[in-house]
Amino acid sequence: MSQRTFVGGIHPGYFKDYTAGKPIAPIRAPSQVIIPLHQNIGAPCEAVVQEGDEVKVGQKIGEPLGFVSAPIHASVSGKVTKIGVFDHPLGNPVEAVFIENDGEDTLYEGIGPRKPLEELTPQEIIQIAKEAGLVGLGGATFPTHVKMSPPDDIAIDTVIINAAECEPFLTADHALMLERADDVLYGLKAFMRALSATKGIIGIEDNKPDAIAAMQKTVAENSQNYDIEVHSLETKYPQGAEKMLIKATTGREVPPGALPMAVNVVNQNNGTAVALAEAIKLGKPLYERVVTVTGPGIQNPANLIVRNGTLVSEVIEQCGGLTPDARKLILGGPLMGLAQPSQEVPVIKGTSGILVLTEEYVKHYAIGPCIKCGKCVDVCPMHLLPNFIGSAAEKKDMALAEKYGALDCFECGCCTYTCPAKRPLVQWIRIAKNEILASRKK
Amino acid sequence: MEKKLVVSSSPHFKSPEDIQGIMIDVLIALIPAALMAVFLFGYRALITMVVAMVAAMATEAIILRKSDFFGDGSAAVTGLLLAMTLPPAPPWWVVAIGSVVAIAIGKQIYGGLGSNIFNPALVGRAILVVSWGSYLAGDVWLKPVPFGFTADLVTKASPLVADKTSLLDLFIGTVPGCLGETSALALLIGAAWLFYKGHIDWRIPGGFIGIVFIFGLCSGGLYDGVFHILAGGAMLGALFMATDMVTSPVTPVGKLIFGIGCGLITMLIRLFGSLPEGVTFGILLMNGLTPLIDNFTLPQKFGEVKKSNA
């Protein structure tokens, strides 16, 4: 059988040695958490607590303002000191709940084990995911219960657990598979049950052979009555991109502009699977997550369980602080992560990694002319022409950019990575996408 | 942290490869052919190559008013490629004019690297063929003398117009001809480097050489098929000229069409035209069609047409 993969992509190096194999450790809860009330794609939440209220761990503090949204829970017990605007990792400051930690870690009363998985109906599972505030933990933060509720005329036959972890540096998913393989499998079964899917697939890049072995062992031992396969995938970025993963594992191609459900598939990150397992087994809402704190700019890189709303500066301090030559702070991986102007931003549900790069990696390049080498065309996983879209956007010819497929770009950045002329192709494409969509709204 | 954090839009990693690196790879790929030229034609070949490269780089430096003589390396590549298409020892000023024309008219007039429509080296050569054809053809072909670095050379007819030549001689390169055109072996070794580095793929050379072979085969049998690949500039054109990134298509299908077109025009000129060689004009004509080819061969987007196979 040929190797499971997709056409295109790049090999930017692994850089996983900083944290690969390191156990997941909890960090000391901070004296204060600042929890933004918008942590998912879709609608924000509104506060259901007030200044001065005492809250407990796992207590709901934000109620969704729409269907495509997820509630937000307190990550420490203590007193709400302020509800006000604070900086957000995605850029625009949003309303946030400030909680002073009383150090007691008192658990909210409503939290406790649910019924066994076999006794839960699909609707109950979806409700648990919704109440627990689950969102896609790979970084996209799409509300999980929405993905679990496809329209009636679409039958989902396959659930894919995305454990590719194709971004360099990040090892949170890897660590979860080594330590929590049973919960990954449990979460997958819950998704399959909720969606009445007959097949489950766990896709892992082949640079994590120990994780593949761990998952295969668990699946062999514990998946009676379920058709579940562990797939070893070529290690290539962006193998973990939704459409690429579906192509690699099932051979199906999601049409341009469509969602995975168009080919009867639902993707879930393996961190999300573990979170769903916890929500069912323990009744635990999503108020903490595994974060890879890594990079040459971190003194002691580690895989950590971080409470929602912990400031990045606090996490970095608990990892021994920054090296003197640290220059760039990125939330997420080096290819799709967001650079931050300050360490004073909170860790949120979508924070998969805190990556600090040093001088050596932070280079400025002069933009050269396109020499039409076509290397961006070769690596584009969507089979677009990034060089032409980029040049069209550079000249502000958005109609031409659209003709070349700007809107089908999901911004993996392979083109910019590859371009020998150091042209900011994906950056231009982002501008084109924004302008095209903005002009449509008019 | 005394300095502030750097903020930029992702991706935060970039491949170390740059334009200069690619150009240096092309120069490296031309080393076997250049060594072969010196081995066969002696110091005269060396002078021709050096004059062409220096004139090309100087022209670019003057036009761009830059002090960095080598720059991105593209002028050096153009100069060396031009030299490869010239006989061993034309007058030095002919070589220099060729380089000046290649850079000034073939490239900079369009806006510099990346903006030119036609392969600059071939523009230079085309102007020389038209203006000083007597220095480039006919009685100036020299009989190669292996190891004869300073040997006197005697003239001999080009294989394209001569009687039957041994295919092995053509492959090794011990035949009269232009500097870089005689040895298919040296060109293949160099091209292997470009394949290895991912700077060229099989489509353009494959289409080009495939069509040349088929035409040769149909016109006179197996010998002619192989002969037309090895003789003249077909190899140099297919591996190093037609594959010029700037002036060839970027789409996979476009590359194949481009290569086939180059081979087709080359053979039409060779077999039915008044010129003995058609590689230069074959590639230049296809260069002109490149934007059109790209636009007619836009790749199918991921997920288009092909839907669920469930």
PDB file of C-alpha atoms in Angstrom, chain B residues 117-294:
ATOM      1  CA  ILE B 117       9.317  37.426 -21.582  1.00  0.00           C
ATOM      2  CA  PHE B 118      12.137  35.812 -23.541  1.00  0.00           C
ATOM      3  CA  ASN B 119      15.138  33.855 -22.392  1.00  0.00           C
ATOM      4  CA  PRO B 120      17.836  36.576 -22.210  1.00  0.00           C
ATOM      5  CA  ALA B 121      20.714  34.378 -23.306  1.00  0.00           C
ATOM      6  CA  LEU B 122      18.789  33.284 -26.392  1.00  0.00           C
ATOM      7  CA  VAL B 123      17.827  36.881 -27.179  1.00  0.00           C
ATOM      8  CA  GLY B 124      21.549  37.667 -27.142  1.00  0.00           C
ATOM      9  CA  ARG B 125      22.309  34.721 -29.338  1.00  0.00           C
ATOM     10  CA  ALA B 126      19.471  35.499 -31.750  1.00  0.00           C
ATOM     11  CA  ILE B 127      20.767  39.030 -32.257  1.00  0.00           C
ATOM     12  CA  LEU B 128      24.272  37.694 -32.896  1.00  0.00           C
ATOM     13  CA  VAL B 129      22.993  35.103 -35.384  1.00  0.00           C
ATOM     14  CA  VAL B 130      21.164  37.785 -37.303  1.00  0.00           C
ATOM     15  CA  SER B 131      23.888  40.439 -37.108  1.00  0.00           C
ATOM     16  CA  TRP B 132      27.181  38.553 -37.175  1.00  0.00           C
ATOM     17  CA  GLY B 133      26.099  35.177 -38.478  1.00  0.00           C
ATOM     18  CA  SER B 134      29.374  34.595 -40.273  1.00  0.00           C
ATOM     19  CA  TYR B 135      31.198  34.461 -36.943  1.00  0.00           C
ATOM     20  CA  LEU B 136      28.740  31.979 -35.552  1.00  0.00           C
ATOM     21  CA  ALA B 137      28.380  29.425 -38.310  1.00  0.00           C
ATOM     22  CA  GLY B 138      29.931  28.068 -41.444  1.00  0.00           C
ATOM     23  CA  ASP B 139      33.691  27.935 -41.392  1.00  0.00           C
ATOM     24  CA  VAL B 140      34.273  28.856 -37.727  1.00  0.00           C
ATOM     25  CA  TRP B 141      33.565  25.429 -36.268  1.00  0.00           C
ATOM     26  CA  LEU B 142      36.707  24.035 -34.741  1.00  0.00           C
ATOM     27  CA  LYS B 143      37.768  20.437 -34.536  1.00  0.00           C
ATOM     28  CA  PRO B 144      38.064  19.509 -30.877  1.00  0.00           C
ATOM     29  CA  VAL B 145      41.495  18.508 -29.570  1.00  0.00           C
ATOM     30  CA  PRO B 146      41.217  16.787 -26.194  1.00  0.00           C
ATOM     31  CA  PHE B 147      43.806  18.032 -23.677  1.00  0.00           C
ATOM     32  CA  GLY B 148      45.035  20.517 -26.276  1.00  0.00           C
ATOM     33  CA  PHE B 149      44.709  23.552 -24.038  1.00  0.00           C
ATOM     34  CA  THR B 150      46.753  25.797 -26.340  1.00  0.00           C
ATOM     35  CA  ALA B 151      46.717  23.624 -29.476  1.00  0.00           C
ATOM     36  CA  ASP B 152      46.058  25.125 -32.853  1.00  0.00           C
ATOM     37  CA  LEU B 153      42.593  24.221 -33.992  1.00  0.00           C
ATOM     38  CA  VAL B 154      41.404  23.540 -37.498  1.00  0.00           C
ATOM     39  CA  THR B 155      37.948  24.223 -38.832  1.00  0.00           C
ATOM     40  CA  LYS B 156      35.422  21.508 -39.541  1.00  0.00           C
ATOM     41  CA  ALA B 157      31.772  21.401 -40.466  1.00  0.00           C
ATOM     42  CA  SER B 158      29.070  21.187 -37.802  1.00  0.00           C
ATOM     43  CA  PRO B 159      27.558  17.741 -37.384  1.00  0.00           C
ATOM     44  CA  LEU B 160      24.153  19.110 -38.266  1.00  0.00           C
ATOM     45  CA  VAL B 161      25.328  19.741 -41.833  1.00  0.00           C
ATOM     46  CA  ALA B 162      28.160  17.185 -42.018  1.00  0.00           C
ATOM     47  CA  ASP B 163      28.092  13.557 -43.038  1.00  0.00           C
ATOM     48  CA  LYS B 164      27.146  10.869 -40.572  1.00  0.00           C
ATOM     49  CA  THR B 165      28.748  11.310 -37.165  1.00  0.00           C
ATOM     50  CA  SER B 166      29.264   8.597 -34.591  1.00  0.00           C
ATOM     51  CA  LEU B 167      26.539   8.767 -31.930  1.00  0.00           C
ATOM     52  CA  LEU B 168      29.103   7.969 -29.240  1.00  0.00           C
ATOM     53  CA  ASP B 169      31.204  10.963 -30.307  1.00  0.00           C
ATOM     54  CA  LEU B 170      28.082  13.094 -30.131  1.00  0.00           C
ATOM     55  CA  PHE B 171      27.243  11.795 -26.683  1.00  0.00           C
ATOM     56  CA  ILE B 172      30.727  12.331 -25.285  1.00  0.00           C
ATOM     57  CA  GLY B 173      31.125  15.571 -27.179  1.00  0.00           C
ATOM     58  CA  THR B 174      34.233  15.034 -29.308  1.00  0.00           C
ATOM     59  CA  VAL B 175      32.620  16.766 -32.268  1.00  0.00           C
ATOM     60  CA  PRO B 176      32.733  20.314 -33.585  1.00  0.00           C
ATOM     61  CA  GLY B 177      30.090  22.567 -32.183  1.00  0.00           C
ATOM     62  CA  CYS B 178      29.210  25.306 -29.748  1.00  0.00           C
ATOM     63  CA  LEU B 179      30.885  25.302 -26.347  1.00  0.00           C
ATOM     64  CA  GLY B 180      28.094  23.773 -24.366  1.00  0.00           C
ATOM     65  CA  GLU B 181      26.401  21.854 -27.094  1.00  0.00           C
ATOM     66  CA  THR B 182      28.905  19.190 -27.952  1.00  0.00           C
ATOM     67  CA  SER B 183      28.764  16.951 -24.888  1.00  0.00           C
ATOM     68  CA  ALA B 184      25.384  15.487 -23.997  1.00  0.00           C
ATOM     69  CA  LEU B 185      27.095  13.614 -21.180  1.00  0.00           C
ATOM     70  CA  ALA B 186      28.355  16.766 -19.454  1.00  0.00           C
ATOM     71  CA  LEU B 187      24.941  18.423 -19.798  1.00  0.00           C
ATOM     72  CA  LEU B 188      23.168  15.417 -18.319  1.00  0.00           C
ATOM     73  CA  ILE B 189      25.513  15.359 -15.326  1.00  0.00           C
ATOM     74  CA  GLY B 190      24.789  19.042 -14.725  1.00  0.00           C
ATOM     75  CA  ALA B 191      21.057  18.621 -15.201  1.00  0.00           C
ATOM     76  CA  ALA B 192      21.063  15.785 -12.678  1.00  0.00           C
ATOM     77  CA  TRP B 193      22.158  18.345 -10.075  1.00  0.00           C
ATOM     78  CA  LEU B 194      19.232  20.605 -10.980  1.00  0.00           C
ATOM     79  CA  PHE B 195      16.829  17.680 -10.751  1.00  0.00           C
ATOM     80  CA  TYR B 196      18.284  16.735  -7.391  1.00  0.00           C
ATOM     81  CA  LYS B 197      17.850  20.285  -6.090  1.00  0.00           C
ATOM     82  CA  GLY B 198      14.299  20.431  -7.429  1.00  0.00           C
ATOM     83  CA  HIS B 199      14.934  23.379  -9.744  1.00  0.00           C
ATOM     84  CA  ILE B 200      13.691  21.608 -12.877  1.00  0.00           C
ATOM     85  CA  ASP B 201      11.273  18.761 -13.370  1.00  0.00           C
ATOM     86  CA  TRP B 202      10.995  16.199 -16.138  1.00  0.00           C
ATOM     87  CA  ARG B 203       8.137  17.791 -18.042  1.00  0.00           C
ATOM     88  CA  ILE B 204       9.917  20.440 -20.109  1.00  0.00           C
ATOM     89  CA  PRO B 205      13.026  18.423 -21.032  1.00  0.00           C
ATOM     90  CA  GLY B 206      10.897  15.294 -21.401  1.00  0.00           C
ATOM     91  CA  GLY B 207       8.425  16.907 -23.765  1.00  0.00           C
ATOM     92  CA  PHE B 208      11.188  18.641 -25.703  1.00  0.00           C
ATOM     93  CA  ILE B 209      13.492  15.656 -26.177  1.00  0.00           C
ATOM     94  CA  GLY B 210      10.601  13.254 -26.664  1.00  0.00           C
ATOM     95  CA  ILE B 211       9.238  15.201 -29.622  1.00  0.00           C
ATOM     96  CA  VAL B 212      12.706  15.684 -31.123  1.00  0.00           C
ATOM     97  CA  PHE B 213      13.246  11.939 -30.954  1.00  0.00           C
ATOM     98  CA  ILE B 214       9.868  11.096 -32.463  1.00  0.00           C
ATOM     99  CA  PHE B 215      10.384  13.554 -35.309  1.00  0.00           C
ATOM    100  CA  GLY B 216      13.892  12.249 -35.956  1.00  0.00           C
ATOM    101  CA  LEU B 217      12.644   8.665 -35.862  1.00  0.00           C
ATOM    102  CA  CYS B 218       9.914   9.384 -38.397  1.00  0.00           C
ATOM    103  CA  SER B 219      12.208  11.310 -40.707  1.00  0.00           C
ATOM    104  CA  GLY B 220      15.020   8.765 -40.934  1.00  0.00           C
ATOM    105  CA  GLY B 221      14.907   5.939 -38.452  1.00  0.00           C
ATOM    106  CA  LEU B 222      16.487   5.221 -35.099  1.00  0.00           C
ATOM    107  CA  TYR B 223      19.867   6.774 -35.915  1.00  0.00           C
ATOM    108  CA  ASP B 224      18.212  10.047 -36.872  1.00  0.00           C
ATOM    109  CA  GLY B 225      16.064   9.967 -33.772  1.00  0.00           C
ATOM    110  CA  VAL B 226      19.050   9.714 -31.448  1.00  0.00           C
ATOM    111  CA  PHE B 227      21.167  11.967 -33.666  1.00  0.00           C
ATOM    112  CA  HIS B 228      18.697  14.835 -33.427  1.00  0.00           C
ATOM    113  CA  ILE B 229      18.730  14.630 -29.639  1.00  0.00           C
ATOM    114  CA  LEU B 230      22.506  14.601 -29.358  1.00  0.00           C
ATOM    115  CA  ALA B 231      23.529  16.946 -32.170  1.00  0.00           C
ATOM    116  CA  GLY B 232      23.319  20.693 -32.067  1.00  0.00           C
ATOM    117  CA  GLY B 233      21.679  22.526 -29.212  1.00  0.00           C
ATOM    118  CA  ALA B 234      18.768  20.210 -28.430  1.00  0.00           C
ATOM    119  CA  MET B 235      20.215  18.940 -25.141  1.00  0.00           C
ATOM    120  CA  LEU B 236      21.445  22.327 -23.955  1.00  0.00           C
ATOM    121  CA  GLY B 237      18.138  23.860 -24.980  1.00  0.00           C
ATOM    122  CA  ALA B 238      15.958  21.201 -23.388  1.00  0.00           C
ATOM    123  CA  LEU B 239      17.870  20.965 -20.111  1.00  0.00           C
ATOM    124  CA  PHE B 240      19.092  24.519 -19.508  1.00  0.00           C
ATOM    125  CA  MET B 241      17.340  27.008 -21.805  1.00  0.00           C
ATOM    126  CA  ALA B 242      13.726  25.864 -22.011  1.00  0.00           C
ATOM    127  CA  THR B 243      13.764  25.176 -18.266  1.00  0.00           C
ATOM    128  CA  ASP B 244      14.569  28.830 -17.486  1.00  0.00           C
ATOM    129  CA  MET B 245      12.080  29.511 -14.706  1.00  0.00           C
ATOM    130  CA  VAL B 246      11.152  33.044 -15.643  1.00  0.00           C
ATOM    131  CA  THR B 247      10.231  32.320 -19.232  1.00  0.00           C
ATOM    132  CA  SER B 248       8.547  28.925 -18.928  1.00  0.00           C
ATOM    133  CA  PRO B 249       5.104  27.993 -17.553  1.00  0.00           C
ATOM    134  CA  VAL B 250       4.525  27.215 -13.881  1.00  0.00           C
ATOM    135  CA  THR B 251       1.638  24.782 -14.245  1.00  0.00           C
ATOM    136  CA  PRO B 252       2.466  21.055 -14.570  1.00  0.00           C
ATOM    137  CA  VAL B 253       0.449  20.591 -17.753  1.00  0.00           C
ATOM    138  CA  GLY B 254       1.747  23.873 -19.121  1.00  0.00           C
ATOM    139  CA  LYS B 255       5.327  22.711 -18.679  1.00  0.00           C
ATOM    140  CA  LEU B 256       4.686  19.606 -20.759  1.00  0.00           C
ATOM    141  CA  ILE B 257       2.941  21.573 -23.511  1.00  0.00           C
ATOM    142  CA  PHE B 258       5.786  24.084 -23.486  1.00  0.00           C
ATOM    143  CA  GLY B 259       8.431  21.379 -23.826  1.00  0.00           C
ATOM    144  CA  ILE B 260       6.560  19.678 -26.648  1.00  0.00           C
ATOM    145  CA  GLY B 261       6.122  23.016 -28.427  1.00  0.00           C
ATOM    146  CA  CYS B 262       9.840  23.781 -28.178  1.00  0.00           C
ATOM    147  CA  GLY B 263      10.746  20.392 -29.619  1.00  0.00           C
ATOM    148  CA  LEU B 264       8.166  20.703 -32.373  1.00  0.00           C
ATOM    149  CA  ILE B 265       9.367  24.083 -33.627  1.00  0.00           C
ATOM    150  CA  THR B 266      12.996  23.009 -33.329  1.00  0.00           C
ATOM    151  CA  MET B 267      12.403  20.027 -35.567  1.00  0.00           C
ATOM    152  CA  LEU B 268      10.261  21.923 -38.070  1.00  0.00           C
ATOM    153  CA  ILE B 269      13.107  24.402 -38.519  1.00  0.00           C
ATOM    154  CA  ARG B 270      15.775  21.691 -38.670  1.00  0.00           C
ATOM    155  CA  LEU B 271      13.944  19.547 -41.187  1.00  0.00           C
ATOM    156  CA  PHE B 272      12.074  22.074 -43.294  1.00  0.00           C
ATOM    157  CA  GLY B 273      13.583  25.498 -42.543  1.00  0.00           C
ATOM    158  CA  SER B 274      16.529  27.243 -44.102  1.00  0.00           C
ATOM    159  CA  LEU B 275      18.549  27.325 -40.876  1.00  0.00           C
ATOM    160  CA  PRO B 276      20.467  24.236 -39.804  1.00  0.00           C
ATOM    161  CA  GLU B 277      19.497  24.721 -36.152  1.00  0.00           C
ATOM    162  CA  GLY B 278      16.105  25.605 -34.681  1.00  0.00           C
ATOM    163  CA  VAL B 279      16.507  25.363 -30.900  1.00  0.00           C
ATOM    164  CA  THR B 280      16.984  29.089 -30.329  1.00  0.00           C
ATOM    165  CA  PHE B 281      13.890  30.159 -32.205  1.00  0.00           C
ATOM    166  CA  GLY B 282      11.867  27.193 -30.996  1.00  0.00           C
ATOM    167  CA  ILE B 283      12.366  28.211 -27.394  1.00  0.00           C
ATOM    168  CA  LEU B 284      11.987  31.947 -28.038  1.00  0.00           C
ATOM    169  CA  LEU B 285       8.665  31.409 -29.811  1.00  0.00           C
ATOM    170  CA  MET B 286       7.376  29.259 -26.973  1.00  0.00           C
ATOM    171  CA  ASN B 287       8.603  31.842 -24.441  1.00  0.00           C
ATOM    172  CA  GLY B 288       6.201  34.258 -26.062  1.00  0.00           C
ATOM    173  CA  LEU B 289       3.337  31.818 -25.543  1.00  0.00           C
ATOM    174  CA  THR B 290       4.134  31.112 -21.883  1.00  0.00           C
ATOM    175  CA  PRO B 291       1.570  33.445 -20.256  1.00  0.00           C
ATOM    176  CA  LEU B 292      -1.092  32.057 -22.573  1.00  0.00           C
ATOM    177  CA  ILE B 293      -0.153  28.460 -21.777  1.00  0.00           C
ATOM    178  CA  ASP B 294      -0.270  29.153 -18.036  1.00  0.00           C
TER     179      ASP B 294
END
